[in-house]
mmCIF file of C-alpha atoms and ligand atoms in Angstrom:
data_model
loop_
_atom_site.group_PDB
_atom_site.id
_atom_site.type_symbol
_atom_site.label_atom_id
_atom_site.label_comp_id
_atom_site.label_asym_id
_atom_site.label_seq_id
_atom_site.Cartn_x
_atom_site.Cartn_y
_atom_site.Cartn_z
ATOM 1 C CA UNK A 1 89.276 -12.954 -60.143
ATOM 2 C CA UNK A 2 87.664 -11.386 -63.156
ATOM 3 C CA UNK A 3 84.222 -10.426 -61.962
ATOM 4 C CA UNK A 4 83.065 -9.610 -65.470
ATOM 5 C CA UNK A 5 83.746 -13.213 -66.373
ATOM 6 C CA UNK A 6 81.526 -14.644 -63.698
ATOM 7 C CA UNK A 7 78.974 -16.565 -65.735
ATOM 8 C CA UNK A 8 75.593 -14.904 -65.685
ATOM 9 C CA UNK A 9 73.912 -18.322 -65.655
ATOM 10 C CA UNK A 10 75.387 -18.926 -62.225
ATOM 11 C CA UNK A 11 73.511 -15.960 -60.821
ATOM 12 C CA UNK A 12 70.375 -16.962 -62.672
ATOM 13 C CA UNK A 13 70.566 -20.421 -61.201
ATOM 14 C CA UNK A 14 71.060 -19.027 -57.751
ATOM 15 C CA UNK A 15 68.253 -16.556 -58.053
ATOM 16 C CA UNK A 16 65.829 -18.815 -59.799
ATOM 17 C CA UNK A 17 66.471 -21.302 -57.038
ATOM 18 C CA UNK A 18 65.584 -18.635 -54.549
ATOM 19 C CA UNK A 19 62.556 -17.531 -56.530
ATOM 20 C CA UNK A 20 61.292 -21.048 -56.188
ATOM 21 C CA UNK A 21 60.966 -20.398 -52.467
ATOM 22 C CA UNK A 22 58.006 -18.259 -53.404
ATOM 23 C CA UNK A 23 56.473 -21.199 -55.202
ATOM 24 C CA UNK A 24 56.756 -23.860 -52.597
ATOM 25 C CA UNK A 25 53.560 -25.499 -53.841
ATOM 26 C CA UNK A 26 55.496 -26.414 -57.024
ATOM 27 C CA UNK A 27 57.690 -28.732 -54.974
ATOM 28 C CA UNK A 28 55.840 -31.944 -54.256
ATOM 29 C CA UNK A 29 58.423 -33.048 -51.729
ATOM 30 C CA UNK A 30 58.032 -29.794 -49.900
ATOM 31 C CA UNK A 31 54.983 -29.566 -47.658
ATOM 32 C CA UNK A 32 53.247 -26.219 -48.039
ATOM 33 C CA UNK A 33 53.733 -25.550 -44.369
ATOM 34 C CA UNK A 34 57.405 -26.418 -44.104
ATOM 35 C CA UNK A 35 59.114 -23.994 -41.806
ATOM 36 C CA UNK A 36 61.917 -21.977 -43.336
ATOM 37 C CA UNK A 37 64.963 -20.822 -41.461
ATOM 38 C CA UNK A 38 67.451 -18.279 -42.717
ATOM 39 C CA UNK A 39 71.050 -19.110 -41.848
ATOM 40 C CA UNK A 40 73.862 -16.730 -42.764
ATOM 41 C CA UNK A 41 77.454 -17.845 -43.242
ATOM 42 C CA UNK A 42 79.953 -15.121 -42.379
ATOM 43 C CA UNK A 43 83.746 -14.829 -42.332
ATOM 44 C CA UNK A 44 86.821 -13.541 -44.133
ATOM 45 C CA UNK A 45 87.194 -14.040 -47.843
ATOM 46 C CA UNK A 46 88.726 -17.351 -48.912
ATOM 47 C CA UNK A 47 87.935 -19.289 -45.711
ATOM 48 C CA UNK A 48 85.631 -21.639 -47.633
ATOM 49 C CA UNK A 49 82.100 -20.355 -46.948
ATOM 50 C CA UNK A 50 80.979 -21.113 -50.487
ATOM 51 C CA UNK A 51 82.559 -24.575 -50.454
ATOM 52 C CA UNK A 52 81.003 -25.445 -47.087
ATOM 53 C CA UNK A 53 77.523 -24.378 -48.102
ATOM 54 C CA UNK A 54 77.908 -26.125 -51.443
ATOM 55 C CA UNK A 55 79.045 -29.298 -49.688
ATOM 56 C CA UNK A 56 75.951 -29.229 -47.486
ATOM 57 C CA UNK A 57 73.452 -28.335 -50.210
ATOM 58 C CA UNK A 58 75.059 -29.931 -53.249
ATOM 59 C CA UNK A 59 76.826 -32.873 -51.596
ATOM 60 C CA UNK A 60 80.143 -32.351 -53.372
ATOM 61 C CA UNK A 61 83.253 -30.166 -53.152
ATOM 62 C CA UNK A 62 82.937 -27.172 -55.445
ATOM 63 C CA UNK A 63 86.098 -26.924 -57.500
ATOM 64 C CA UNK A 64 87.398 -23.478 -58.441
ATOM 65 C CA UNK A 65 84.835 -21.300 -56.688
ATOM 66 C CA UNK A 66 84.921 -17.606 -57.452
ATOM 67 C CA UNK A 67 84.740 -14.940 -54.775
ATOM 68 C CA UNK A 68 81.134 -14.410 -53.783
ATOM 69 C CA UNK A 69 79.583 -11.112 -54.813
ATOM 70 C CA UNK A 70 76.921 -9.919 -52.412
ATOM 71 C CA UNK A 71 75.273 -13.205 -51.553
ATOM 72 C CA UNK A 72 74.551 -16.593 -53.071
ATOM 73 C CA UNK A 73 71.506 -18.486 -51.903
ATOM 74 C CA UNK A 74 71.446 -22.200 -51.369
ATOM 75 C CA UNK A 75 68.827 -24.323 -49.705
ATOM 76 C CA UNK A 76 68.240 -27.799 -48.432
ATOM 77 C CA UNK A 77 65.204 -29.365 -46.854
ATOM 78 C CA UNK A 78 65.879 -31.750 -44.005
ATOM 79 C CA UNK A 79 63.528 -34.090 -42.189
ATOM 80 C CA UNK A 80 63.723 -33.765 -38.423
ATOM 81 C CA UNK A 81 61.491 -36.006 -36.334
ATOM 82 C CA UNK A 82 59.072 -36.323 -39.245
ATOM 83 C CA UNK A 83 58.937 -32.588 -39.931
ATOM 84 C CA UNK A 84 60.306 -30.941 -43.077
ATOM 85 C CA UNK A 85 62.494 -27.972 -42.294
ATOM 86 C CA UNK A 86 63.832 -25.822 -45.093
ATOM 87 C CA UNK A 87 67.211 -24.268 -44.449
ATOM 88 C CA UNK A 88 67.735 -21.209 -46.594
ATOM 89 C CA UNK A 89 71.445 -20.564 -46.507
ATOM 90 C CA UNK A 90 72.900 -17.177 -47.311
ATOM 91 C CA UNK A 91 76.481 -17.617 -48.471
ATOM 92 C CA UNK A 92 77.804 -14.092 -47.945
ATOM 93 C CA UNK A 93 80.773 -12.311 -49.488
ATOM 94 C CA UNK A 94 83.885 -11.982 -47.362
ATOM 95 C CA UNK A 95 85.367 -9.146 -49.383
ATOM 96 C CA UNK A 96 84.285 -5.765 -48.113
ATOM 97 C CA UNK A 97 83.697 -4.309 -51.576
ATOM 98 C CA UNK A 98 81.350 -7.169 -52.476
ATOM 99 C CA UNK A 99 79.350 -7.056 -49.269
ATOM 100 C CA UNK A 100 79.072 -3.481 -48.096
ATOM 101 C CA UNK A 101 75.743 -2.704 -49.761
ATOM 102 C CA UNK A 102 74.268 -6.026 -48.653
ATOM 103 C CA UNK A 103 75.087 -6.155 -44.969
ATOM 104 C CA UNK A 104 71.671 -4.973 -43.827
ATOM 105 C CA UNK A 105 70.035 -7.727 -45.875
ATOM 106 C CA UNK A 106 72.297 -10.378 -44.420
ATOM 107 C CA UNK A 107 71.186 -9.753 -40.876
ATOM 108 C CA UNK A 108 67.533 -8.960 -41.443
ATOM 109 C CA UNK A 109 65.295 -11.642 -39.886
ATOM 110 C CA UNK A 110 68.187 -14.056 -39.558
ATOM 111 C CA UNK A 111 67.588 -17.218 -37.555
ATOM 112 C CA UNK A 112 71.125 -18.512 -37.119
ATOM 113 C CA UNK A 113 74.691 -17.443 -37.852
ATOM 114 C CA UNK A 114 77.747 -19.508 -38.777
ATOM 115 C CA UNK A 115 81.125 -17.805 -38.307
ATOM 116 C CA UNK A 116 83.784 -19.452 -40.459
ATOM 117 C CA UNK A 117 87.562 -19.157 -40.256
ATOM 118 C CA UNK A 118 90.327 -21.072 -42.004
ATOM 119 C CA UNK A 119 92.480 -23.217 -39.695
ATOM 120 C CA UNK A 120 95.472 -22.475 -41.965
ATOM 121 C CA UNK A 121 95.012 -18.704 -41.623
ATOM 122 C CA UNK A 122 95.617 -17.085 -38.265
ATOM 123 C CA UNK A 123 94.395 -13.759 -39.599
ATOM 124 C CA UNK A 124 91.009 -15.230 -40.532
ATOM 125 C CA UNK A 125 90.728 -16.573 -36.979
ATOM 126 C CA UNK A 126 91.676 -13.208 -35.507
ATOM 127 C CA UNK A 127 88.868 -11.641 -37.542
ATOM 128 C CA UNK A 128 86.198 -13.789 -35.918
ATOM 129 C CA UNK A 129 85.539 -11.355 -33.012
ATOM 130 C CA UNK A 130 85.058 -8.568 -35.566
ATOM 131 C CA UNK A 131 82.454 -10.611 -37.409
ATOM 132 C CA UNK A 132 80.743 -11.354 -34.116
ATOM 133 C CA UNK A 133 80.711 -7.634 -33.324
ATOM 134 C CA UNK A 134 79.258 -6.797 -36.712
ATOM 135 C CA UNK A 135 76.517 -9.312 -36.054
ATOM 136 C CA UNK A 136 75.737 -7.756 -32.662
ATOM 137 C CA UNK A 137 75.723 -4.262 -34.162
ATOM 138 C CA UNK A 138 72.907 -5.394 -36.422
ATOM 139 C CA UNK A 139 70.741 -6.238 -33.445
ATOM 140 C CA UNK A 140 70.839 -9.992 -33.861
ATOM 141 C CA UNK A 141 69.281 -11.185 -30.620
ATOM 142 C CA UNK A 142 71.076 -13.339 -28.066
ATOM 143 C CA UNK A 143 68.673 -16.215 -28.696
ATOM 144 C CA UNK A 144 69.757 -16.509 -32.337
ATOM 145 C CA UNK A 145 72.016 -19.583 -32.372
ATOM 146 C CA UNK A 146 75.612 -19.038 -33.459
ATOM 147 C CA UNK A 147 78.272 -21.571 -34.361
ATOM 148 C CA UNK A 148 81.995 -21.232 -35.045
ATOM 149 C CA UNK A 149 83.531 -23.352 -37.796
ATOM 150 C CA UNK A 150 87.215 -23.871 -38.545
ATOM 151 C CA UNK A 151 87.485 -25.045 -42.161
ATOM 152 C CA UNK A 152 90.289 -26.672 -44.236
ATOM 153 C CA UNK A 153 91.280 -29.249 -41.617
ATOM 154 C CA UNK A 154 92.528 -31.460 -44.456
ATOM 155 C CA UNK A 155 95.572 -29.163 -44.757
ATOM 156 C CA UNK A 156 97.184 -30.647 -41.669
ATOM 157 C CA UNK A 157 100.719 -29.437 -42.381
ATOM 158 C CA UNK A 158 99.584 -25.860 -42.831
ATOM 159 C CA UNK A 159 97.530 -25.446 -39.689
ATOM 160 C CA UNK A 160 98.044 -22.114 -37.921
ATOM 161 C CA UNK A 161 95.102 -22.160 -35.520
ATOM 162 C CA UNK A 162 95.342 -24.757 -32.751
ATOM 163 C CA UNK A 163 92.097 -26.383 -31.659
ATOM 164 C CA UNK A 164 92.757 -25.265 -28.089
ATOM 165 C CA UNK A 165 92.841 -21.574 -29.097
ATOM 166 C CA UNK A 166 89.674 -21.939 -31.147
ATOM 167 C CA UNK A 167 87.913 -23.774 -28.342
ATOM 168 C CA UNK A 168 88.919 -21.052 -25.931
ATOM 169 C CA UNK A 169 87.447 -18.352 -28.162
ATOM 170 C CA UNK A 170 84.274 -20.339 -28.808
ATOM 171 C CA UNK A 171 83.850 -20.945 -25.058
ATOM 172 C CA UNK A 172 84.256 -17.252 -24.339
ATOM 173 C CA UNK A 173 81.197 -16.593 -26.507
ATOM 174 C CA UNK A 174 79.454 -19.794 -25.486
ATOM 175 C CA UNK A 175 79.318 -20.977 -29.102
ATOM 176 C CA UNK A 176 79.758 -24.594 -30.221
ATOM 177 C CA UNK A 177 82.952 -25.132 -32.242
ATOM 178 C CA UNK A 178 83.263 -27.412 -35.258
ATOM 179 C CA UNK A 179 86.484 -28.081 -37.135
ATOM 180 C CA UNK A 180 85.998 -29.639 -40.515
ATOM 181 C CA UNK A 181 86.866 -29.673 -44.194
ATOM 182 C CA UNK A 182 84.596 -28.861 -47.087
ATOM 183 C CA UNK A 183 87.080 -30.647 -49.335
ATOM 184 C CA UNK A 184 87.615 -33.976 -47.585
ATOM 185 C CA UNK A 185 84.772 -36.368 -48.559
ATOM 186 C CA UNK A 186 85.250 -38.167 -45.241
ATOM 187 C CA UNK A 187 84.099 -34.971 -43.520
ATOM 188 C CA UNK A 188 80.808 -34.784 -45.413
ATOM 189 C CA UNK A 189 78.729 -35.954 -42.472
ATOM 190 C CA UNK A 190 80.568 -33.602 -40.181
ATOM 191 C CA UNK A 191 79.636 -30.681 -42.433
ATOM 192 C CA UNK A 192 76.030 -31.894 -42.360
ATOM 193 C CA UNK A 193 76.221 -32.024 -38.567
ATOM 194 C CA UNK A 194 76.996 -28.296 -38.407
ATOM 195 C CA UNK A 195 73.802 -27.374 -40.188
ATOM 196 C CA UNK A 196 71.708 -30.083 -38.529
ATOM 197 C CA UNK A 197 72.821 -28.900 -35.102
ATOM 198 C CA UNK A 198 71.423 -25.494 -35.950
ATOM 199 C CA UNK A 199 68.284 -26.983 -37.500
ATOM 200 C CA UNK A 200 67.524 -28.936 -34.317
ATOM 201 C CA UNK A 201 68.002 -25.869 -32.176
ATOM 202 C CA UNK A 202 65.824 -23.757 -34.455
ATOM 203 C CA UNK A 203 63.152 -26.410 -34.639
ATOM 204 C CA UNK A 204 62.696 -26.367 -30.896
ATOM 205 C CA UNK A 205 62.932 -22.570 -30.630
ATOM 206 C CA UNK A 206 60.456 -21.363 -33.196
ATOM 207 C CA UNK A 207 56.881 -22.549 -33.027
ATOM 208 C CA UNK A 208 55.624 -20.247 -35.781
ATOM 209 C CA UNK A 209 55.665 -20.621 -39.520
ATOM 210 C CA UNK A 210 58.229 -18.189 -40.800
ATOM 211 C CA UNK A 211 57.800 -15.613 -43.470
ATOM 212 C CA UNK A 212 59.371 -16.383 -46.808
ATOM 213 C CA UNK A 213 61.436 -13.700 -48.541
ATOM 214 C CA UNK A 214 59.263 -11.661 -50.863
ATOM 215 C CA UNK A 215 59.791 -11.529 -54.596
ATOM 216 C CA UNK A 216 60.541 -7.830 -54.141
ATOM 217 C CA UNK A 217 63.343 -8.563 -51.663
ATOM 218 C CA UNK A 218 64.884 -11.050 -54.038
ATOM 219 C CA UNK A 219 64.624 -8.704 -57.021
ATOM 220 C CA UNK A 220 66.131 -5.900 -54.970
ATOM 221 C CA UNK A 221 69.134 -8.024 -54.089
ATOM 222 C CA UNK A 222 69.434 -9.195 -57.663
ATOM 223 C CA UNK A 223 69.527 -5.603 -58.915
ATOM 224 C CA UNK A 224 72.161 -4.641 -56.362
ATOM 225 C CA UNK A 225 74.228 -7.611 -57.311
ATOM 226 C CA UNK A 226 74.056 -6.755 -61.000
ATOM 227 C CA UNK A 227 75.100 -3.185 -60.266
ATOM 228 C CA UNK A 228 78.076 -4.316 -58.215
ATOM 229 C CA UNK A 229 79.191 -6.759 -60.888
ATOM 230 C CA UNK A 230 78.907 -4.068 -63.534
ATOM 231 C CA UNK A 231 80.828 -1.476 -61.526
ATOM 232 C CA UNK A 232 83.703 -3.799 -60.623
ATOM 233 C CA UNK A 233 86.676 -3.606 -62.994
ATOM 234 C CA UNK A 234 89.104 -5.910 -61.248
HETATM 235 N N1 GTP B 301 92.104 -27.605 -48.871
HETATM 236 C C1 GTP B 301 90.899 -27.034 -48.768
HETATM 237 N N2 GTP B 301 90.587 -25.991 -49.539
HETATM 238 C C2 GTP B 301 89.356 -25.434 -49.389
HETATM 239 C C3 GTP B 301 88.408 -25.915 -48.482
HETATM 240 N N3 GTP B 301 87.299 -25.163 -48.578
HETATM 241 C C4 GTP B 301 87.550 -24.243 -49.512
HETATM 242 N N4 GTP B 301 88.788 -24.395 -50.001
HETATM 243 C C5 GTP B 301 89.452 -23.560 -50.999
HETATM 244 O O1 GTP B 301 89.552 -22.252 -50.468
HETATM 245 C C6 GTP B 301 89.360 -21.278 -51.494
HETATM 246 C C7 GTP B 301 88.244 -20.327 -51.114
HETATM 247 O O2 GTP B 301 87.015 -21.032 -51.023
HETATM 248 P P1 GTP B 301 85.607 -20.273 -51.068
HETATM 249 O O3 GTP B 301 84.577 -21.253 -50.654
HETATM 250 O O4 GTP B 301 85.409 -19.605 -52.365
HETATM 251 O O5 GTP B 301 85.836 -19.141 -49.961
HETATM 252 P P2 GTP B 301 84.795 -18.035 -49.481
HETATM 253 O O6 GTP B 301 84.905 -17.952 -48.003
HETATM 254 O O7 GTP B 301 83.442 -18.328 -50.029
HETATM 255 O O8 GTP B 301 85.358 -16.698 -50.128
HETATM 256 P P3 GTP B 301 84.530 -15.326 -50.496
HETATM 257 O O9 GTP B 301 83.394 -15.712 -51.366
HETATM 258 O O10 GTP B 301 85.528 -14.453 -51.190
HETATM 259 O O11 GTP B 301 84.096 -14.720 -49.197
HETATM 260 C C8 GTP B 301 89.088 -22.062 -52.775
HETATM 261 O O12 GTP B 301 90.308 -22.178 -53.489
HETATM 262 C C9 GTP B 301 88.641 -23.446 -52.292
HETATM 263 O O13 GTP B 301 88.988 -24.460 -53.197
HETATM 264 C C10 GTP B 301 88.761 -27.058 -47.675
HETATM 265 O O14 GTP B 301 88.023 -27.547 -46.827
HETATM 266 N N5 GTP B 301 90.027 -27.546 -47.858
HETATM 267 MG MG1 MG B 302 82.218 -17.348 -51.340
#
């Protein structure tokens, strides 16, 4: 992927979307006191983290995604039992070179974690324990809900990770397991269910209004992202 060719407008859209979190009063549909939860999506490169988050927030399958650099923010407000809950989703980079300077930001004040692997890639599944370890190393507490997701279930003939093996791993960590496809439109509600499961758990866990990311945090990430894009010559 030619990083230099990644359209600048894409970043601007992402970041202006995030900036708008600061200006929640500008969104009529968004009650001023809506609680915000930060969910990070973690896993090897190419497993479909961007497509899954796009499916949930944008409603469609994102064709021709580029590798994520640093982080892309997406958000969706859901109504749960009459309460608006804003899910701020951090779509992280799977490639080490695009994530290494961001890792601390990923885990800071996170409310839930989604570990994604690709059911057609055994190696991405074998990486899951490493991602879980990274998460623990960053002091993410045991009460922070975690979910495991096997993506690309539409590629039935290419499956390398049996459900039984995935279930076994998920059980060993006591995580729920979802297998789904960001691509298959018939799986749309299943993708929603992943995020809504977390939203329900978070809703009951956290009685307080949560702090929104500051403009400074966002600008800091934006600057880092620009630097990484500029220094990458692949
Ligand atoms: N068949 C199929 N392809 C998918 C699915 N989800 C994603 N893909 C494809 O998998 C490739 C990688 O998708 P991305 O969403 O960019 O992967 P990623 O995990 O965000 O990758 P990084 O940003 O590099 O960490 C793309 O070619 C997508 O079209 C799916 O559910 N089914
Ligand atoms: Mg991505």
